[in-house]
Amino acid sequence: MKAILSPYFDAPGPAKFLRRGRFVEHPDVAQRGNQIRVGLEMAGCEIVFASSQPELRKLIIAVHDTAYVEYLESAWSNWSKMPDASTEIFPNISPNRHIAQFNENPVALAGWYIADCAAPIGEYTWRNALLSVSAVIQGASCLRAGEFAIYALCRPSGHHACQDRAMGMCFLNNAAIAAQELHQQFAKVAILDIDMHHGNGTQQIFYQHSDFLTISIHGNPANFYPFYTGFENECGSDEGEECNLNIPLPPGTNEASYIQALEKAIDVISSFKAEALVVATGFDTFKSDPLGCFSLESTSYNEIGRKIKSLSLPTLFVQEGGYFVEALSENVRQLVAGFESV
Ligand SMILES: [Zn+2]
C-alpha cells in the first residue's frame, strides 16, 4: 500500500490544551507523527510526500462554510496583531449562537469558530491543516485512478472538525473532504471511524445525506469526549435517515467486544452497497494510549485490518488520533499488515 504523508507530518504540535480544567502538554506531539511513519515503513509501504493540490480551496468549501475557512486562514495573523496576544489562540467565550451577534473582534471570532480548548490555533496551523487535506485528496485521486488502498498520514487530524467549528485538535475534516472527492466517482461512500472518540464532525457534515454512510465505534460519550454526540439514537435525518450509525462501547472494551462491534459495522457497510471506503483511523483505542480507555492489544489492529479488507472496497485510511506510546509504530504496522494479508 502506498502511504501519502503531509510534508508537515512531524511538525511541532500545539503547546497546551485544557484537560479536566487543567492546561497540560498537548498530546499531538511531533514524535507521534514520526512513530506512525516508522510503522508505515515497517509495513513495507511506499512513502510519498503530498504536494499542494489544485483547487484545494474549492474542495474544502464543498464541506466547510466559506466564512469559517476564511477565519482559519487569517485567524493567527489577526490575533497576533492584538497587544499582549498569546502565541496560540484559545476561545475565551462560548456564545449562544441563537441570540449572539456576529463580531469580528479576534477574541469574539475565536469563541465563534473554536468549540473547545483542545484546538488551539498557532502560526502554522493553517499551513499544516491545508497540507493534511492535500495528502487525503492525493490519496482519493489515487483511488479514483484505480489504486486499491492508500494510507494518508495527515497531521492535524480532522474527524472532530464540524462544518463551521474547530474542536478536538481538528480544523479541517480530512475524512469528509476525501469522501466528498471520492463521491465524484463512487456513487456511495462509507466512512468508518475507528478512532477512540466519536467522529462528531464527520457525522454532522453528512447527517442529512443518503450517498454517505457514517459509522463510528467509540468510547461511550456519556462519560467521554466529545460528550454531546455519539449516542446510539443519532441515526441521520431527512434524506440521511438511517445513514449514520454510532456504536458506543464501555471503558475497558477488549478485542473480542471491539471486533463484534466492527463486524456489525461491516455488515451495515455491505448492506449500504458502498463503492468506496474511508477509514478514519485512530490508534487511541490501544490499552495504554494516554487519551483512551479501551484495552486493545497491538495484535488487535491486525484483526481490525483483516476485517476491513473483507469488504473488498477501494479504501483510504485517513489518520486521526493515536498518541505517543512506544507501541504506536507496531500498531500501525499491524493494521496495514492485517489489511494486506488477506
Ligand atoms: Zn481520538
Short mmCIF file of C-alpha atoms and ligand atoms in Angstrom, two decimals:
data_model
loop_
_atom_site.label_atom_id
_atom_site.label_comp_id
_atom_site.label_asym_id
_atom_site.label_seq_id
_atom_site.Cartn_x
_atom_site.Cartn_y
_atom_site.Cartn_z
CA MET A 1 0.00 0.00 0.00
CA LYS A 2 1.19 3.49 -0.77
CA ALA A 3 1.42 5.95 2.14
CA ILE A 4 0.96 9.64 1.37
CA LEU A 5 2.40 11.91 4.03
CA SER A 6 1.78 15.55 4.65
CA PRO A 7 5.24 17.21 4.48
CA TYR A 8 4.39 18.53 7.95
CA PHE A 9 3.54 15.11 9.40
CA ASP A 10 6.20 15.66 12.10
CA ALA A 11 5.77 19.42 12.64
CA PRO A 12 5.71 20.60 16.25
CA GLY A 13 2.19 20.25 17.68
CA PRO A 14 0.37 22.86 19.76
CA ALA A 15 1.91 23.62 23.17
CA LYS A 16 -1.02 23.14 25.57
CA PHE A 17 -4.59 22.01 25.81
CA LEU A 18 -7.19 22.04 28.53
CA ARG A 19 -7.94 18.70 30.13
CA ARG A 20 -10.33 18.39 33.06
CA GLY A 21 -9.82 22.07 33.81
CA ARG A 22 -6.02 21.97 33.70
CA PHE A 23 -3.69 23.21 30.97
CA VAL A 24 -1.44 20.25 30.16
CA GLU A 25 1.07 19.42 27.43
CA HIS A 26 -0.75 18.90 24.12
CA PRO A 27 -0.74 15.19 23.20
CA ASP A 28 -0.31 15.74 19.46
CA VAL A 29 3.49 15.81 19.75
CA ALA A 30 5.83 15.66 16.75
CA GLN A 31 7.19 12.24 17.79
CA ARG A 32 3.85 10.61 17.18
CA GLY A 33 3.99 11.63 13.53
CA ASN A 34 7.41 10.03 13.30
CA GLN A 35 6.27 6.86 15.00
CA ILE A 36 3.39 6.48 12.57
CA ARG A 37 5.78 6.96 9.65
CA VAL A 38 8.08 4.28 11.08
CA GLY A 39 5.10 1.91 11.38
CA LEU A 40 4.17 2.52 7.74
CA GLU A 41 7.77 1.84 6.68
CA MET A 42 7.88 -1.33 8.80
CA ALA A 43 4.74 -2.49 6.98
CA GLY A 44 6.53 -2.00 3.65
CA CYS A 45 4.51 1.00 2.48
CA GLU A 46 5.91 3.11 -0.33
CA ILE A 47 6.29 6.59 1.20
CA VAL A 48 5.21 9.56 -0.93
CA PHE A 49 5.03 13.20 0.20
CA ALA A 50 1.94 15.21 -0.62
CA SER A 51 2.21 18.40 -2.60
CA SER A 52 -0.35 21.18 -2.65
CA GLN A 53 -3.26 20.02 -4.80
CA PRO A 54 -5.02 22.14 -7.44
CA GLU A 55 -8.40 23.59 -6.49
CA LEU A 56 -7.86 22.69 -2.86
CA ARG A 57 -9.93 25.60 -1.61
CA LYS A 58 -12.90 24.56 -3.76
CA LEU A 59 -12.73 21.04 -2.32
CA ILE A 60 -12.57 22.35 1.25
CA ILE A 61 -15.51 24.69 0.71
CA ALA A 62 -17.57 21.78 -0.61
CA VAL A 63 -17.56 20.56 3.01
CA HIS A 64 -16.90 23.61 5.23
CA ASP A 65 -18.55 27.05 5.38
CA THR A 66 -16.64 29.69 3.42
CA ALA A 67 -16.61 32.17 6.32
CA TYR A 68 -15.13 29.51 8.62
CA VAL A 69 -12.40 28.70 6.12
CA GLU A 70 -11.60 32.41 5.77
CA TYR A 71 -11.39 32.62 9.55
CA LEU A 72 -8.89 29.75 9.76
CA GLU A 73 -6.83 31.32 7.00
CA SER A 74 -6.48 34.70 8.71
CA ALA A 75 -7.01 33.86 12.40
CA TRP A 76 -3.44 33.83 13.60
CA SER A 77 -2.29 36.93 11.74
CA ASN A 78 -5.25 38.97 13.06
CA TRP A 79 -4.87 37.58 16.57
CA SER A 80 -1.15 38.22 16.75
CA LYS A 81 -1.68 41.93 15.97
CA MET A 82 -3.55 42.43 19.26
CA PRO A 83 -1.45 43.89 22.06
CA ASP A 84 -0.19 41.28 24.51
CA ALA A 85 -1.69 38.41 22.46
CA SER A 86 -0.81 34.82 23.27
CA THR A 87 1.10 32.72 20.71
CA GLU A 88 -1.83 30.31 20.38
CA ILE A 89 -5.50 31.20 20.09
CA PHE A 90 -7.86 29.75 22.69
CA PRO A 91 -11.55 30.69 22.87
CA ASN A 92 -12.35 32.81 25.92
CA ILE A 93 -16.07 32.58 25.49
CA SER A 94 -18.76 30.26 24.08
CA PRO A 95 -21.50 32.41 22.58
CA ASN A 96 -25.10 31.29 22.42
CA ARG A 97 -25.36 31.46 18.65
CA HIS A 98 -29.15 31.72 18.72
CA ILE A 99 -29.06 35.21 20.16
CA ALA A 100 -25.45 36.38 19.73
CA GLN A 101 -24.46 38.95 17.11
CA PHE A 102 -21.52 38.09 14.90
CA ASN A 103 -18.49 40.18 15.86
CA GLU A 104 -15.19 40.40 14.00
CA ASN A 105 -13.05 41.13 17.04
CA PRO A 106 -10.36 38.37 17.13
CA VAL A 107 -11.41 37.27 20.64
CA ALA A 108 -15.07 37.10 19.57
CA LEU A 109 -14.18 35.15 16.41
CA ALA A 110 -12.21 32.60 18.44
CA GLY A 111 -15.29 31.89 20.56
CA TRP A 112 -17.46 31.70 17.45
CA TYR A 113 -15.33 29.27 15.48
CA ILE A 114 -13.41 27.21 18.08
CA ALA A 115 -15.65 24.92 20.09
CA ASP A 116 -13.25 23.86 22.84
CA CYS A 117 -9.81 24.33 24.37
CA ALA A 118 -8.27 21.29 22.62
CA ALA A 119 -7.82 23.01 19.24
CA PRO A 120 -5.51 25.99 19.75
CA ILE A 121 -4.57 27.86 16.57
CA GLY A 122 -0.92 28.86 16.15
CA GLU A 123 1.20 30.43 13.43
CA TYR A 124 1.40 27.23 11.35
CA THR A 125 -2.00 25.67 11.99
CA TRP A 126 -3.49 26.74 8.66
CA ARG A 127 -0.41 25.64 6.68
CA ASN A 128 -0.41 22.24 8.38
CA ALA A 129 -4.17 21.77 8.00
CA LEU A 130 -4.01 22.59 4.29
CA LEU A 131 -1.27 20.04 3.64
CA SER A 132 -3.23 17.43 5.62
CA VAL A 133 -6.07 17.95 3.17
CA SER A 134 -3.59 17.74 0.27
CA ALA A 135 -2.48 14.31 1.48
CA VAL A 136 -6.02 12.91 1.60
CA ILE A 137 -7.00 14.48 -1.73
CA GLN A 138 -3.92 12.95 -3.33
CA GLY A 139 -4.97 9.64 -1.76
CA ALA A 140 -8.52 9.99 -3.09
CA SER A 141 -7.14 10.76 -6.57
CA CYS A 142 -5.10 7.53 -6.45
CA LEU A 143 -8.25 5.54 -5.64
CA ARG A 144 -10.10 7.30 -8.45
CA ALA A 145 -7.25 6.30 -10.77
CA GLY A 146 -7.69 2.64 -9.82
CA GLU A 147 -5.38 2.04 -6.83
CA PHE A 148 -6.94 -0.20 -4.19
CA ALA A 149 -5.67 1.17 -0.88
CA ILE A 150 -3.86 4.28 0.36
CA TYR A 151 -2.81 5.40 3.84
CA ALA A 152 -2.84 9.20 4.27
CA LEU A 153 -0.73 10.37 7.21
CA CYS A 154 -2.13 13.80 7.93
CA ARG A 155 -1.50 16.00 10.98
CA PRO A 156 -3.56 17.73 12.26
CA SER A 157 -6.31 15.14 12.09
CA GLY A 158 -9.87 16.08 11.21
CA HIS A 159 -12.81 13.99 12.40
CA HIS A 160 -13.96 16.42 15.13
CA ALA A 161 -13.97 19.42 12.76
CA CYS A 162 -17.57 20.42 12.01
CA GLN A 163 -18.87 22.39 9.06
CA ASP A 164 -18.03 25.69 10.76
CA ARG A 165 -16.20 24.90 14.00
CA ALA A 166 -12.82 23.57 15.06
CA MET A 167 -12.54 21.29 18.06
CA GLY A 168 -10.58 18.38 19.50
CA MET A 169 -7.28 19.08 17.68
CA CYS A 170 -9.16 19.20 14.33
CA PHE A 171 -9.64 22.15 11.95
CA LEU A 172 -10.49 20.75 8.51
CA ASN A 173 -12.31 17.44 8.26
CA ASN A 174 -9.86 15.45 6.12
CA ALA A 175 -12.02 12.30 6.02
CA ALA A 176 -15.14 14.20 4.96
CA ILE A 177 -13.28 16.19 2.29
CA ALA A 178 -11.78 12.96 0.93
CA ALA A 179 -15.20 11.24 0.96
CA GLN A 180 -16.71 14.15 -0.95
CA GLU A 181 -13.92 13.90 -3.51
CA LEU A 182 -14.40 10.12 -3.86
CA HIS A 183 -18.10 10.74 -4.39
CA GLN A 184 -17.23 12.40 -7.73
CA GLN A 185 -16.62 8.87 -8.96
CA PHE A 186 -18.19 6.46 -6.48
CA ALA A 187 -21.96 6.80 -6.05
CA LYS A 188 -21.97 5.67 -2.43
CA VAL A 189 -19.15 6.25 0.04
CA ALA A 190 -18.89 4.83 3.57
CA ILE A 191 -16.81 6.40 6.32
CA LEU A 192 -15.86 4.03 9.11
CA ASP A 193 -14.39 5.83 12.12
CA ILE A 194 -12.28 3.56 14.34
CA ASP A 195 -10.76 6.32 16.46
CA MET A 196 -11.37 6.13 20.24
CA HIS A 197 -13.52 9.28 20.08
CA HIS A 198 -16.80 9.84 18.28
CA GLY A 199 -16.32 11.31 14.80
CA ASN A 200 -18.78 14.11 15.54
CA GLY A 201 -17.65 16.45 12.78
CA THR A 202 -17.97 13.84 10.06
CA GLN A 203 -21.38 12.86 11.40
CA GLN A 204 -22.57 16.48 11.35
CA ILE A 205 -21.31 17.13 7.81
CA PHE A 206 -23.12 14.15 6.26
CA TYR A 207 -26.08 13.84 8.65
CA GLN A 208 -28.69 14.66 6.02
CA HIS A 209 -27.07 12.86 3.08
CA SER A 210 -28.06 9.49 1.70
CA ASP A 211 -24.97 8.96 -0.50
CA PHE A 212 -22.68 8.85 2.52
CA LEU A 213 -22.83 6.32 5.32
CA THR A 214 -21.08 7.41 8.53
CA ILE A 215 -20.27 4.83 11.21
CA SER A 216 -18.29 5.49 14.37
CA ILE A 217 -17.15 2.97 17.00
CA HIS A 218 -16.01 4.85 20.10
CA GLY A 219 -15.99 5.34 23.86
CA ASN A 220 -19.46 5.95 25.29
CA PRO A 221 -19.92 9.75 25.25
CA ALA A 222 -21.97 9.60 28.46
CA ASN A 223 -18.57 9.81 30.19
CA PHE A 224 -16.14 10.51 27.37
CA TYR A 225 -15.16 13.22 24.88
CA PRO A 226 -16.95 14.69 22.89
CA PHE A 227 -19.78 14.15 25.45
CA TYR A 228 -22.66 15.71 23.46
CA THR A 229 -22.78 13.40 20.44
CA GLY A 230 -22.03 9.78 19.62
CA PHE A 231 -25.12 8.17 21.14
CA GLU A 232 -26.99 5.30 19.51
CA ASN A 233 -30.12 7.33 18.82
CA GLU A 234 -28.30 9.62 16.32
CA CYS A 235 -29.25 7.89 13.07
CA GLY A 236 -29.26 10.66 10.45
CA SER A 237 -32.12 12.89 9.34
CA ASP A 238 -34.07 13.89 6.23
CA GLU A 239 -32.57 12.07 3.23
CA GLY A 240 -29.81 10.79 5.51
CA GLU A 241 -32.20 8.89 7.80
CA GLU A 242 -30.54 5.56 8.76
CA CYS A 243 -27.24 6.64 7.15
CA ASN A 244 -25.48 7.26 10.46
CA LEU A 245 -24.60 4.55 12.96
CA ASN A 246 -22.95 5.12 16.33
CA ILE A 247 -21.59 2.19 18.31
CA PRO A 248 -20.59 3.47 21.75
CA LEU A 249 -18.63 0.98 23.85
CA PRO A 250 -17.80 0.98 27.57
CA PRO A 251 -14.40 1.70 29.15
CA GLY A 252 -12.15 -1.37 29.16
CA THR A 253 -13.57 -2.74 25.88
CA ASN A 254 -11.32 -5.60 24.77
CA GLU A 255 -10.56 -7.07 21.36
CA ALA A 256 -13.43 -9.59 21.37
CA SER A 257 -16.10 -6.95 22.06
CA TYR A 258 -14.48 -4.48 19.68
CA ILE A 259 -14.38 -6.98 16.82
CA GLN A 260 -18.05 -7.78 17.43
CA ALA A 261 -18.87 -4.08 17.01
CA LEU A 262 -16.67 -3.90 13.90
CA GLU A 263 -18.45 -6.90 12.36
CA LYS A 264 -21.77 -5.12 12.88
CA ALA A 265 -20.35 -2.01 11.17
CA ILE A 266 -19.06 -4.10 8.27
CA ASP A 267 -22.49 -5.71 7.76
CA VAL A 268 -24.10 -2.27 7.62
CA ILE A 269 -21.50 -1.02 5.09
CA SER A 270 -22.20 -4.11 2.92
CA SER A 271 -25.97 -3.53 3.06
CA PHE A 272 -25.45 0.14 2.15
CA LYS A 273 -23.70 -1.05 -1.05
CA ALA A 274 -20.80 1.35 -0.59
CA GLU A 275 -18.45 1.60 -3.55
CA ALA A 276 -15.54 3.18 -1.67
CA LEU A 277 -14.46 3.31 1.96
CA VAL A 278 -12.74 5.98 4.04
CA VAL A 279 -11.37 4.68 7.35
CA ALA A 280 -10.92 7.46 9.91
CA THR A 281 -8.02 5.68 11.55
CA GLY A 282 -7.17 6.18 15.22
CA PHE A 283 -4.95 4.12 17.48
CA ASP A 284 -6.08 5.73 20.74
CA THR A 285 -8.12 2.55 21.34
CA PHE A 286 -4.79 0.95 22.39
CA LYS A 287 -4.64 -0.23 26.02
CA SER A 288 -2.04 2.32 27.18
CA ASP A 289 -2.95 5.30 25.00
CA PRO A 290 -2.86 8.42 27.20
CA LEU A 291 -6.26 9.62 25.94
CA GLY A 292 -8.01 6.27 25.54
CA CYS A 293 -9.96 3.90 27.78
CA PHE A 294 -10.15 0.67 25.73
CA SER A 295 -7.94 -2.41 26.12
CA LEU A 296 -6.87 -3.28 22.58
CA GLU A 297 -3.51 -5.02 22.07
CA SER A 298 -1.10 -4.42 19.17
CA THR A 299 -2.28 -7.62 17.51
CA SER A 300 -5.90 -6.40 17.68
CA TYR A 301 -5.07 -3.97 14.85
CA ASN A 302 -4.08 -6.89 12.63
CA GLU A 303 -7.55 -8.36 13.08
CA ILE A 304 -9.15 -4.94 12.50
CA GLY A 305 -7.19 -4.60 9.24
CA ARG A 306 -8.29 -8.08 8.10
CA LYS A 307 -11.94 -7.36 8.86
CA ILE A 308 -11.85 -4.07 6.96
CA LYS A 309 -10.25 -5.80 3.97
CA SER A 310 -13.13 -8.31 3.90
CA LEU A 311 -15.28 -5.53 2.42
CA SER A 312 -13.10 -5.60 -0.74
CA LEU A 313 -13.64 -1.88 -1.29
CA PRO A 314 -11.21 0.76 -2.54
CA THR A 315 -10.00 2.03 0.83
CA LEU A 316 -8.46 5.28 2.01
CA PHE A 317 -7.04 5.24 5.55
CA VAL A 318 -7.06 8.78 6.95
CA GLN A 319 -5.02 9.49 10.07
CA GLU A 320 -6.94 10.57 13.15
CA GLY A 321 -5.75 10.02 16.74
CA GLY A 322 -3.39 7.65 18.49
CA TYR A 323 -0.93 9.28 20.83
CA PHE A 324 2.61 8.88 21.97
CA VAL A 325 3.20 5.35 23.23
CA GLU A 326 6.12 3.06 22.45
CA ALA A 327 3.84 0.62 20.60
CA LEU A 328 2.35 3.16 18.17
CA SER A 329 4.64 2.13 15.25
CA GLU A 330 3.84 -1.53 15.82
CA ASN A 331 0.09 -0.81 15.98
CA VAL A 332 0.25 0.97 12.62
CA ARG A 333 2.30 -1.89 11.16
CA GLN A 334 -0.21 -4.46 12.40
CA LEU A 335 -3.19 -2.63 10.87
CA VAL A 336 -1.55 -2.37 7.44
CA ALA A 337 -0.18 -5.94 7.63
CA GLY A 338 -3.62 -7.30 8.59
CA PHE A 339 -5.27 -5.45 5.71
CA GLU A 340 -2.69 -6.71 3.24
CA SER A 341 -2.65 -10.31 4.50
CA VAL A 342 -5.99 -11.34 3.05
ZN ZN B 1 -9.29 10.11 19.23
#
